mmCIF file of C-alpha atoms in Angstrom:
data_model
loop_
_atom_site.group_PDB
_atom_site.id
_atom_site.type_symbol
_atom_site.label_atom_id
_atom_site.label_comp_id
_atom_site.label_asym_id
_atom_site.label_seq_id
_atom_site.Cartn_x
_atom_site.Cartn_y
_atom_site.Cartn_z
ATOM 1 C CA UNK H 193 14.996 -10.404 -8.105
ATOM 2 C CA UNK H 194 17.661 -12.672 -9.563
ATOM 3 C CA UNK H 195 17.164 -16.295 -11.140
ATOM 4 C CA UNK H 196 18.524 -18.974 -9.557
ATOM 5 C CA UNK H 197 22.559 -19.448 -10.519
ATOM 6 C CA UNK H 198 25.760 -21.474 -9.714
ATOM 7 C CA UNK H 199 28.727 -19.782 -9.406
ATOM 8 C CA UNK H 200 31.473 -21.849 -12.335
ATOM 9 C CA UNK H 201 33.387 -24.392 -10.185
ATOM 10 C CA UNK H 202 31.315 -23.759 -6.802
ATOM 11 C CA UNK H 203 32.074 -26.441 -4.548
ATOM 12 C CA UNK H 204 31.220 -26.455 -0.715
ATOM 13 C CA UNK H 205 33.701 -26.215 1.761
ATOM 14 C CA UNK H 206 31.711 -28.371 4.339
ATOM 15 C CA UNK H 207 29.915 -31.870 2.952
ATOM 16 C CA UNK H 208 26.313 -32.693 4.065
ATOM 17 C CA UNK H 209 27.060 -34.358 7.404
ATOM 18 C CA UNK H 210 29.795 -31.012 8.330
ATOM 19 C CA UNK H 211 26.966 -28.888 6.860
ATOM 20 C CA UNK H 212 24.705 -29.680 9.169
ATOM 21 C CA UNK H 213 26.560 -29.586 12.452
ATOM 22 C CA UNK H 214 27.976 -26.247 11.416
ATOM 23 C CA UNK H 215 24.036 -25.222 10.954
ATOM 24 C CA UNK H 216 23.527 -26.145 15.042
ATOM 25 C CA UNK H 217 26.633 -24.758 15.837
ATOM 26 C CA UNK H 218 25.873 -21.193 14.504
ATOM 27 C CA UNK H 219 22.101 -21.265 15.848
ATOM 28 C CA UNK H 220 23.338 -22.250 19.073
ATOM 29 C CA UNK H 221 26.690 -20.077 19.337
ATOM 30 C CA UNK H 222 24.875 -17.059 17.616
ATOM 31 C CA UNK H 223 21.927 -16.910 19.811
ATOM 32 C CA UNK H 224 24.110 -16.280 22.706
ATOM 33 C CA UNK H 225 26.272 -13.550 21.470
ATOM 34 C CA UNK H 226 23.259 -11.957 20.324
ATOM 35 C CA UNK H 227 21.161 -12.261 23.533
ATOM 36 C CA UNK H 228 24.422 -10.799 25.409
ATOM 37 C CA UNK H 229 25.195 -8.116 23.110
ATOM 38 C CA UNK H 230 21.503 -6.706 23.138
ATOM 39 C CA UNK H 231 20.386 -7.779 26.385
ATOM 40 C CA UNK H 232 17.733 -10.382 25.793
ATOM 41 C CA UNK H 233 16.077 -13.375 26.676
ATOM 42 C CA UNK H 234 14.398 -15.928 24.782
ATOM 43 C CA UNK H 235 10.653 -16.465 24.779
ATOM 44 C CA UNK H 236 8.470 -18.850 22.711
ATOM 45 C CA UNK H 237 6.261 -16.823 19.795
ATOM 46 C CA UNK H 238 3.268 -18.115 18.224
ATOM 47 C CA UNK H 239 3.637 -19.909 14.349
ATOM 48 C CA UNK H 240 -0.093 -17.900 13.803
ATOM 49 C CA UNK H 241 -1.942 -15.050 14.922
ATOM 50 C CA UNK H 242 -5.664 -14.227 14.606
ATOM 51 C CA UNK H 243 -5.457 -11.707 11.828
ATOM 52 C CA UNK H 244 -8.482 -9.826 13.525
ATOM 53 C CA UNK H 245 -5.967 -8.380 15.925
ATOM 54 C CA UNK H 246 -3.666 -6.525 13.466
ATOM 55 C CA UNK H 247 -0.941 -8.179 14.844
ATOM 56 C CA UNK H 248 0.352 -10.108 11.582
ATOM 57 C CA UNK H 249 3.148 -7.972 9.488
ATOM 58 C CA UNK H 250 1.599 -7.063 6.187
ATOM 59 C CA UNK H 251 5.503 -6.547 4.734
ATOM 60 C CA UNK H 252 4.790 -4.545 1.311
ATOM 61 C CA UNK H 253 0.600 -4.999 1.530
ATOM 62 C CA UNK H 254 0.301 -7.378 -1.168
ATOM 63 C CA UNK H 255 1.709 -10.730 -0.035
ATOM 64 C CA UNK H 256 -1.197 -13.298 0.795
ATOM 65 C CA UNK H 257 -0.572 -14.717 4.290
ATOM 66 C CA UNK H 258 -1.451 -18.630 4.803
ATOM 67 C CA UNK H 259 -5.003 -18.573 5.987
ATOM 68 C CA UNK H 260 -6.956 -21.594 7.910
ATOM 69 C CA UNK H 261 -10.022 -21.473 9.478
ATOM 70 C CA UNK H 262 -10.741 -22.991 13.075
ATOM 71 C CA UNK H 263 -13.597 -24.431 14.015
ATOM 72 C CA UNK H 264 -13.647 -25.259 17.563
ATOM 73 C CA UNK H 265 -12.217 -21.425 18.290
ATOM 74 C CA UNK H 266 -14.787 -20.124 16.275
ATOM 75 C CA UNK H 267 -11.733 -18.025 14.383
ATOM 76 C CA UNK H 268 -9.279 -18.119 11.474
ATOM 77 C CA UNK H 269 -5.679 -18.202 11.902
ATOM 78 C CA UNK H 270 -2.920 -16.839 9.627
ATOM 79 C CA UNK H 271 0.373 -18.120 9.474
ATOM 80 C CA UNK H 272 3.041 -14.675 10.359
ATOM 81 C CA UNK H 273 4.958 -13.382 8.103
ATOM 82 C CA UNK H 274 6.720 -11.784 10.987
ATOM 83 C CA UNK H 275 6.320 -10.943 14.180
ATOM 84 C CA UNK H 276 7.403 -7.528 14.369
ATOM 85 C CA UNK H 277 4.083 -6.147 15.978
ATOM 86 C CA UNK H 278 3.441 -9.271 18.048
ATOM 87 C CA UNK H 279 7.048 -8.626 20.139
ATOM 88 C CA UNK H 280 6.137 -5.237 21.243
ATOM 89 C CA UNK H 281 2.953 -6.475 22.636
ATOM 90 C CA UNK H 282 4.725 -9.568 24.418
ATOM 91 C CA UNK H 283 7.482 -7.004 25.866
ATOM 92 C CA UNK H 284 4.391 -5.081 27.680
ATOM 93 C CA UNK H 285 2.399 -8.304 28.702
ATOM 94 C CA UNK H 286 5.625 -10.199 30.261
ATOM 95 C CA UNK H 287 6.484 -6.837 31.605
ATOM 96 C CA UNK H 288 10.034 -6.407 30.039
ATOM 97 C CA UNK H 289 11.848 -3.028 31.439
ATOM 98 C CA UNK H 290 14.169 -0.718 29.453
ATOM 99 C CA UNK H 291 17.521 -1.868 28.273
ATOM 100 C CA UNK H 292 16.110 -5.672 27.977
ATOM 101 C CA UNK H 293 14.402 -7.281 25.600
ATOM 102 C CA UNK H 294 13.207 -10.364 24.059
ATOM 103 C CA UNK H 295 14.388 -12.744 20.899
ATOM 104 C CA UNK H 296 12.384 -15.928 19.161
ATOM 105 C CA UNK H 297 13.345 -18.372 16.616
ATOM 106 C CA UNK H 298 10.508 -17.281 14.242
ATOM 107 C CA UNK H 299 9.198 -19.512 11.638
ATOM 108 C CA UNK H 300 6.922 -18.382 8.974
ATOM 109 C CA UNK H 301 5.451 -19.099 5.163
ATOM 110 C CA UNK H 302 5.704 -16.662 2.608
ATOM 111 C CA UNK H 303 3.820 -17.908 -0.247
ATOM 112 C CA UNK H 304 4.032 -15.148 -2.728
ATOM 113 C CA UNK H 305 7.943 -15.142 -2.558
ATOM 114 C CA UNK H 306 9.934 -15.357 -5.832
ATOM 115 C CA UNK H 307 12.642 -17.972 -5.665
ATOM 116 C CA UNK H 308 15.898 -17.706 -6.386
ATOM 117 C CA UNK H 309 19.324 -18.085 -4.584
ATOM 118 C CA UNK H 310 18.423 -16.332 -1.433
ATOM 119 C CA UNK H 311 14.458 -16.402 -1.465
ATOM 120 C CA UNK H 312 12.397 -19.016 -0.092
ATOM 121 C CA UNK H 313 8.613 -19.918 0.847
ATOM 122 C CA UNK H 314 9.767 -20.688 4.075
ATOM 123 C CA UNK H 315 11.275 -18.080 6.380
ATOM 124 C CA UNK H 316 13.300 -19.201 9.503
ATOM 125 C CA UNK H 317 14.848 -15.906 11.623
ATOM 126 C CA UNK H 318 15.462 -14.799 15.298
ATOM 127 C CA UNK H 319 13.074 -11.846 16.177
ATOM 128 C CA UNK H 320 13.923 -10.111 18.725
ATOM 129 C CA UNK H 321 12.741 -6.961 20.556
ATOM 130 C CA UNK H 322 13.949 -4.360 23.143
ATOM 131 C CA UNK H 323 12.461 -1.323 25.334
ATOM 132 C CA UNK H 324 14.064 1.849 25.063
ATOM 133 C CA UNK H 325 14.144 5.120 26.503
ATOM 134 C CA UNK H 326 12.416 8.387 24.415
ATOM 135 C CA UNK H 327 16.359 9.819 24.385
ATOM 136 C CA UNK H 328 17.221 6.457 22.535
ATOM 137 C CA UNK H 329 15.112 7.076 20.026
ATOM 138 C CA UNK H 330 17.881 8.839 17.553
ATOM 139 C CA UNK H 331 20.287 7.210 14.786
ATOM 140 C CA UNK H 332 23.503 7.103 17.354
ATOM 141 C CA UNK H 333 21.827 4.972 19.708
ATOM 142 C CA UNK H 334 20.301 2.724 16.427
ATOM 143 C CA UNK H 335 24.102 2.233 15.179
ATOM 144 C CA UNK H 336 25.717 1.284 18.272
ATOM 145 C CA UNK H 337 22.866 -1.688 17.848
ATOM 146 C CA UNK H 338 24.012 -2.371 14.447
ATOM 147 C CA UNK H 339 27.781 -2.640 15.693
ATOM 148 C CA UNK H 340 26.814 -5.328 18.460
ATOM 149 C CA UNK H 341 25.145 -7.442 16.202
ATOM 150 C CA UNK H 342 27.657 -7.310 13.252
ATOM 151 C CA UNK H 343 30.557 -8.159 16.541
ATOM 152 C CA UNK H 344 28.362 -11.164 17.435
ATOM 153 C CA UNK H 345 27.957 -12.143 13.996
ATOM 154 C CA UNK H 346 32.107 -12.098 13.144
ATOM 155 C CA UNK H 347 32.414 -13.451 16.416
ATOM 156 C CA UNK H 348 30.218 -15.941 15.568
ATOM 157 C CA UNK H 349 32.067 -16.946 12.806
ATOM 158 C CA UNK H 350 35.658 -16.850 14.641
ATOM 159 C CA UNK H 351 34.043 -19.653 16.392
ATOM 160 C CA UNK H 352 32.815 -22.129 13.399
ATOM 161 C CA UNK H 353 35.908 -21.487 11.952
ATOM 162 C CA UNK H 354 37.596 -22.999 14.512
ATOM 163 C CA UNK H 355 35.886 -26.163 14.345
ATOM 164 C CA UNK H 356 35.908 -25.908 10.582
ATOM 165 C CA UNK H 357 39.067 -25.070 9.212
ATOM 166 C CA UNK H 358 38.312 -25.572 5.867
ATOM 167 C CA UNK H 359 35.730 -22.297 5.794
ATOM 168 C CA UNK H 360 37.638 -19.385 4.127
ATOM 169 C CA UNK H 361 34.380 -17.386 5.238
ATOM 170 C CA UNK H 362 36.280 -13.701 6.185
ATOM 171 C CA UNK H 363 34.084 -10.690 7.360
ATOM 172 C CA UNK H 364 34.673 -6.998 7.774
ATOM 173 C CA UNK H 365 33.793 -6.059 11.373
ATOM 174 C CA UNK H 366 33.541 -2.458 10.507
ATOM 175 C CA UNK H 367 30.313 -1.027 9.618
ATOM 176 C CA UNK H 368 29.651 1.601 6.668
ATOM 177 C CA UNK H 369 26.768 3.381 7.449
ATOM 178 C CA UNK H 370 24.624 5.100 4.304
ATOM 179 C CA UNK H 371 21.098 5.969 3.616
ATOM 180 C CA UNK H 372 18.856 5.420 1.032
ATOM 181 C CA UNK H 373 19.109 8.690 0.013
ATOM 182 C CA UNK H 374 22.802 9.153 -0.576
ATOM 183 C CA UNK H 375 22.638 5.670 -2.238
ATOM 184 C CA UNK H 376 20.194 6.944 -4.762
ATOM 185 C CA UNK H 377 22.133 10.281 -5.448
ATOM 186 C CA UNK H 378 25.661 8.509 -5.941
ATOM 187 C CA UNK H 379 23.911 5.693 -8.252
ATOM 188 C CA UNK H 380 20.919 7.418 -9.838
ATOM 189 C CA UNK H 381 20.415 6.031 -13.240
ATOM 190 C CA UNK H 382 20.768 2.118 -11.271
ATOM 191 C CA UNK H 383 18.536 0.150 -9.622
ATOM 192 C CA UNK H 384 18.231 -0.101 -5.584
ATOM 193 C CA UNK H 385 19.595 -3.654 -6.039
ATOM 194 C CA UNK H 386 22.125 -2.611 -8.283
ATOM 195 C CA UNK H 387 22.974 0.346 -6.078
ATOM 196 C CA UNK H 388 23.414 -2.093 -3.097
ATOM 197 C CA UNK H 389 25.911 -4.620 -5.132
ATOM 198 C CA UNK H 390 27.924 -1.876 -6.056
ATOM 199 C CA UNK H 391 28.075 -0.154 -2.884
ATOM 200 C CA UNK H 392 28.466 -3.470 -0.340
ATOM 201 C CA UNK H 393 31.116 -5.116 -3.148
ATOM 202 C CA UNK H 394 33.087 -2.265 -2.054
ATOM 203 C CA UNK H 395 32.746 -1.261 1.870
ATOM 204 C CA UNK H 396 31.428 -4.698 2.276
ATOM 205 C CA UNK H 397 29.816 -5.065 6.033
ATOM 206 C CA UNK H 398 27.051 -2.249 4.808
ATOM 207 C CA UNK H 399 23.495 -0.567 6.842
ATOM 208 C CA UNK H 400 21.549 1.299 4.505
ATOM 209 C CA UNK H 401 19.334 3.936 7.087
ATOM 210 C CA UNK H 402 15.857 5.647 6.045
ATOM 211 C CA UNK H 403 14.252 2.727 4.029
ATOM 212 C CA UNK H 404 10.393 2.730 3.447
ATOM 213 C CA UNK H 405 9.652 6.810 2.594
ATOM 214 C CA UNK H 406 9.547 8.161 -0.955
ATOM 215 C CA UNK H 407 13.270 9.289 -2.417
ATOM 216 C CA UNK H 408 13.642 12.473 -3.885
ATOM 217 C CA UNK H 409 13.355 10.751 -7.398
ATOM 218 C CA UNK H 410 9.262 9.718 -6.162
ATOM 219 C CA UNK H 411 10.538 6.227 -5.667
ATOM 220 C CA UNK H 412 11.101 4.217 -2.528
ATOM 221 C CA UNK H 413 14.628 2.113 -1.924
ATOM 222 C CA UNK H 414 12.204 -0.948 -0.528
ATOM 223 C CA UNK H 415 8.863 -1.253 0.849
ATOM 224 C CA UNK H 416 7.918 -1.022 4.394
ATOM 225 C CA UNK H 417 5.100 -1.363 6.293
ATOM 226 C CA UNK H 418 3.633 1.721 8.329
ATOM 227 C CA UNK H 419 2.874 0.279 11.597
ATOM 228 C CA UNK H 420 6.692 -1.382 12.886
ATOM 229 C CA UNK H 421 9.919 0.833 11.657
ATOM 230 C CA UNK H 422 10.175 4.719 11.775
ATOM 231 C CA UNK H 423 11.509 5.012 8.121
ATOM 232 C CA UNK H 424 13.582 7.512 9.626
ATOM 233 C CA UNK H 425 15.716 5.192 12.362
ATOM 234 C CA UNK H 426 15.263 1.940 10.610
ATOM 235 C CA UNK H 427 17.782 0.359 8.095
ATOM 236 C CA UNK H 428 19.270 -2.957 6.590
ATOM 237 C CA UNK H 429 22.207 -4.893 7.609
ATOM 238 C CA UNK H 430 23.908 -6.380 4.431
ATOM 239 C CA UNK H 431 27.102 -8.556 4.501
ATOM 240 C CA UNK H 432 29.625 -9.021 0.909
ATOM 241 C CA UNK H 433 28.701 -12.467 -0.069
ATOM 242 C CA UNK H 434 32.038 -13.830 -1.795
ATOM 243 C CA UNK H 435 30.606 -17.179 -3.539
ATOM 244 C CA UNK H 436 27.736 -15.193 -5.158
ATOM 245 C CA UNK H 437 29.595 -11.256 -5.643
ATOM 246 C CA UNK H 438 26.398 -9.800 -4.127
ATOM 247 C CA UNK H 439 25.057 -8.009 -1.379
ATOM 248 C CA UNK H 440 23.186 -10.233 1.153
ATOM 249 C CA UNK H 441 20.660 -8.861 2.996
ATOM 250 C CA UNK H 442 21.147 -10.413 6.633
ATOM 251 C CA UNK H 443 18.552 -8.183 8.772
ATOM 252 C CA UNK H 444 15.866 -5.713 8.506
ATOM 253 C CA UNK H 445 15.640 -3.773 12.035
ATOM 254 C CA UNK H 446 15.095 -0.311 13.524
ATOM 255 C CA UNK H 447 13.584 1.772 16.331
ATOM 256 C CA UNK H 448 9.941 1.227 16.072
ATOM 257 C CA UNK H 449 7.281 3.961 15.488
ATOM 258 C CA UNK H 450 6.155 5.932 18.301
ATOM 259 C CA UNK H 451 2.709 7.457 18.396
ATOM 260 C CA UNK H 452 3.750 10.427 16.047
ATOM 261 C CA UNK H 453 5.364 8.595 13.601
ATOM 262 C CA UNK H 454 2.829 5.472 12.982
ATOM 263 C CA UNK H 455 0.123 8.212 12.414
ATOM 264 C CA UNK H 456 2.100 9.916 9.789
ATOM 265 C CA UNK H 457 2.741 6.675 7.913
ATOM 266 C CA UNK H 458 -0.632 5.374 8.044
ATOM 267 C CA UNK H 459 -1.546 8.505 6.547
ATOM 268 C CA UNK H 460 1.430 8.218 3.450
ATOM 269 C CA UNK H 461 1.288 4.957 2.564
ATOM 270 C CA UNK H 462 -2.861 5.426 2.618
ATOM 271 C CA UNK H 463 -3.299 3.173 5.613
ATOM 272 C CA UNK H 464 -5.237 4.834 7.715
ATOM 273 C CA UNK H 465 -8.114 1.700 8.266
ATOM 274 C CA UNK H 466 -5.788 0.492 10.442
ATOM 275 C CA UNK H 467 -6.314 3.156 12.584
ATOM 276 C CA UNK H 468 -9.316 0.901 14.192
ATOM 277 C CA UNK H 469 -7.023 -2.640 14.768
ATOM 278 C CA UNK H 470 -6.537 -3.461 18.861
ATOM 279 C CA UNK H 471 -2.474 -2.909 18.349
ATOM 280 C CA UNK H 472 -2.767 0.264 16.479
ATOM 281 C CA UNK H 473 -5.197 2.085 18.996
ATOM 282 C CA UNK H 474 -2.656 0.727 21.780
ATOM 283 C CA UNK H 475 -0.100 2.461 19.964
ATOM 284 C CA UNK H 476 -1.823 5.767 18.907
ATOM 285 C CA UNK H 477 -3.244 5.873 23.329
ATOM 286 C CA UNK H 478 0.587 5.504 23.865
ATOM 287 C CA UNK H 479 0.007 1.931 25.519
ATOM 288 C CA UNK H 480 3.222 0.030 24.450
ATOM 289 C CA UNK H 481 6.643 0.720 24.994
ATOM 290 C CA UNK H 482 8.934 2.408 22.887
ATOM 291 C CA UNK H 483 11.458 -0.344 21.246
ATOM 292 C CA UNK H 484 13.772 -0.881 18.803
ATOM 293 C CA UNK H 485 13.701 -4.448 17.074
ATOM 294 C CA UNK H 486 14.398 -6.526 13.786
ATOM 295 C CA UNK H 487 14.746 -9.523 12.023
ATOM 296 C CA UNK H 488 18.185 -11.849 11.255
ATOM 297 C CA UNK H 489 17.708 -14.569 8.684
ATOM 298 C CA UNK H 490 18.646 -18.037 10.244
ATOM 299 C CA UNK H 491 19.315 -19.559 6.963
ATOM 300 C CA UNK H 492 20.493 -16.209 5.472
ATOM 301 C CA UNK H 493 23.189 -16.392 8.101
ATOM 302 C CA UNK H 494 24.633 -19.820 7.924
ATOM 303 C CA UNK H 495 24.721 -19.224 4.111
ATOM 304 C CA UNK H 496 27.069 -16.044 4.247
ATOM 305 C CA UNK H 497 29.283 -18.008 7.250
ATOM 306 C CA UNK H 498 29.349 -21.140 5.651
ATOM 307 C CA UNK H 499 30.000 -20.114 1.815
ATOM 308 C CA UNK H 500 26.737 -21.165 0.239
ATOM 309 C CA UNK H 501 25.718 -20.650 -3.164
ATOM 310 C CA UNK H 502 22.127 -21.518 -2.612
ATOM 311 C CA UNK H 503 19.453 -20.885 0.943
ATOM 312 C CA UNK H 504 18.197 -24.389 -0.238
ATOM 313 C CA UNK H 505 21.390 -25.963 0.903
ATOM 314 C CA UNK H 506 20.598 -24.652 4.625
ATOM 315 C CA UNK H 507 17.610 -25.225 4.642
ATOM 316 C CA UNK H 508 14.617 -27.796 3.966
ATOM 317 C CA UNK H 509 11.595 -26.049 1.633
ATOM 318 C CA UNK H 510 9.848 -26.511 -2.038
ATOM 319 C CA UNK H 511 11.509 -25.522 -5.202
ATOM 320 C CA UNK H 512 10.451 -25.636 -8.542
ATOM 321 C CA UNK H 513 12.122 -28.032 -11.510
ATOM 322 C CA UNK H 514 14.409 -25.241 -12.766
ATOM 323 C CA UNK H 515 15.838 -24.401 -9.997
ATOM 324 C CA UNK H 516 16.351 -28.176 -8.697
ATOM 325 C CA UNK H 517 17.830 -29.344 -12.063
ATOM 326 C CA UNK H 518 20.214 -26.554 -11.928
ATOM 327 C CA UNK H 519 21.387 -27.237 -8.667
ATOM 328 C CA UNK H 520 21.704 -31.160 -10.040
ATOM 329 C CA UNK H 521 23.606 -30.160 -12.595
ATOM 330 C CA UNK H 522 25.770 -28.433 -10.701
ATOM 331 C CA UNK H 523 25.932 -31.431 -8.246
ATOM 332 C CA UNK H 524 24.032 -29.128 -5.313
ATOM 333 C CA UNK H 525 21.491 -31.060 -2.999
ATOM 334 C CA UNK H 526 18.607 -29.051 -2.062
ATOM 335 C CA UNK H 527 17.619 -29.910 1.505
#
């Protein structure tokens, strides 16, 4: 995790008032590349779950979700984290057939999260979801995916550009795929971070594959939940941030676990009491659909297009004193 910092002589391209209409312009414009790229239609997703069901994301297994209790349902409720597991049930229940799929603005509260430049408490992302075939389920089928969502995003920006001419936001369309592995072997005695900044400065439009499974060094790239990715056809979609000369993590995503896979990685990452949750016996009886699915950071996204040095300039949250008096020194309003 870096500490919040202001790149000598940043200055915006876009003022407040431009800021913010370039904001609704890329939610708007990117929505609909993105829902006719994959093939999917929006739905409205819940802002908490009962956490009885198993249906919250549980990310790396130590971040405390935002708990509340309510009385008149006789319940609590915990504010998502994501809503990874919560898709693939909607896809079955609204009876969503193969080759379509679903997509949500998702807002949720991640109170543990360390802030800096590109971390905030609150996270604001489309999640979207979308039924596939068994003979889908393979890594050529997972990067085609990647490709339509990196051509939405450039396309994306094509379009704010146009209304913005004073963005010198550029993009590589073409995507460099690696794994974790490979990562790990050509930058062994650096971190996964490092590895990443090194390896994005260079190819910059970047998807690391195989993230969540122990490396051959006993270490893992990044955590992963058990019970949403296969950590063998999942991956991250990172973009060459200019202002900041670092990788920026855009989306998490990958072809979910199927019935094989979710009960080997309850098993690794010593999960198995999940076993007993109503989504995980649907899963293990072979109840829900196979899909692939992931997450793209709202705010994450109008940084990169937009030139940001800072997430709090996209978007409204809580920071503490340091990192608001060195954004005032440095003559950045937070939102």
């Amino acid at each position: 995790m870096m500490e919040t910092f202001i790149p000598e002589g940043y200055k915006p391209s876009l003022g407040l008032y431009e800021t913010q209409k370039a904001i609704g312009e890329i939610k708007s414009v990117f929505q609909i590349k993105l829902c006719s790229a994959l093939h999917l239609k929006r739905v409205t997703a819940p802002l908490f779950v009962d956490p009885s069901t198993g249906l919250n994301d549980n990310l790396n297994g130590i971040e405390r979700p935002v708990s509340f209790d309510i009385p008149f349902a006789g319940c609590d409720g915990q504010v998502v984290h994501s809503l990874a597991k919560w898709k693939r049930l909607a896809l079955k229940r609204y009876g969503f057939y193969e080759g379509n799929g679903l997509v949500t603005d998702m807002n949720a509260i991640r109170r543990d999260e360390e802030l800096d430049n590109l971390h905030s408490i609150y996270v604001d992302q489309w999640d979207w979801e979308k039924v596939i075939s068994r003979d889908n389920r393979n890594e050529t089928f997972l990067e085609d995916t990647v490709k339509r969502i990196v051509a939405a995003i450039c396309g994306t920006l094509d379009e704010i550009k146009w209304n913005n001419p004073s963005l010198n936001t550029d993009l590589t369309r073409d995507v460099t795929f690696v794994t974790a592995q490979q990562l790990e072997d050509m930058y062994p005695g650096k971190t996964p971070k490092e590895r990443e900044n090194i390896f994005v400065k260079e190819h910059k439009t970047v998807f690391i594959k195989k993230i969540g499974g122990k490396l051959r060094s006993g270490k893992r790239h990044d955590g992963r939940a058990p019970d949403y990715d296969d950590w063998e056809l999942n991956g991250d979609l990172l973009f060459y941030h200019e202002t900041l000369g670092i990788a920026l993590e855009i989306s998490s995503m990958g072809i979910r676990v199927d019935k094989k896979s979710l009960d080997e990685q309850l098993t690794e990452a010593g999960c198995d009491d999940r076993r007993n949750l109503p989504f995980h016996k649907m899963l293990l009886n072979d109840e829900l659909p196979l899909t692939i699915g992931g997450g793209i950071g709202q705010s994450r996204l109008c940084m990169l297009l937009l030139g940001k040095a800072h997430i709090g300039e996209v978007q409204s949250s809580i920071w503490d004193k340091n990192t608001e008096e060195i954004c005032r020194q440095s003559g950045i309003l937070l939102l």
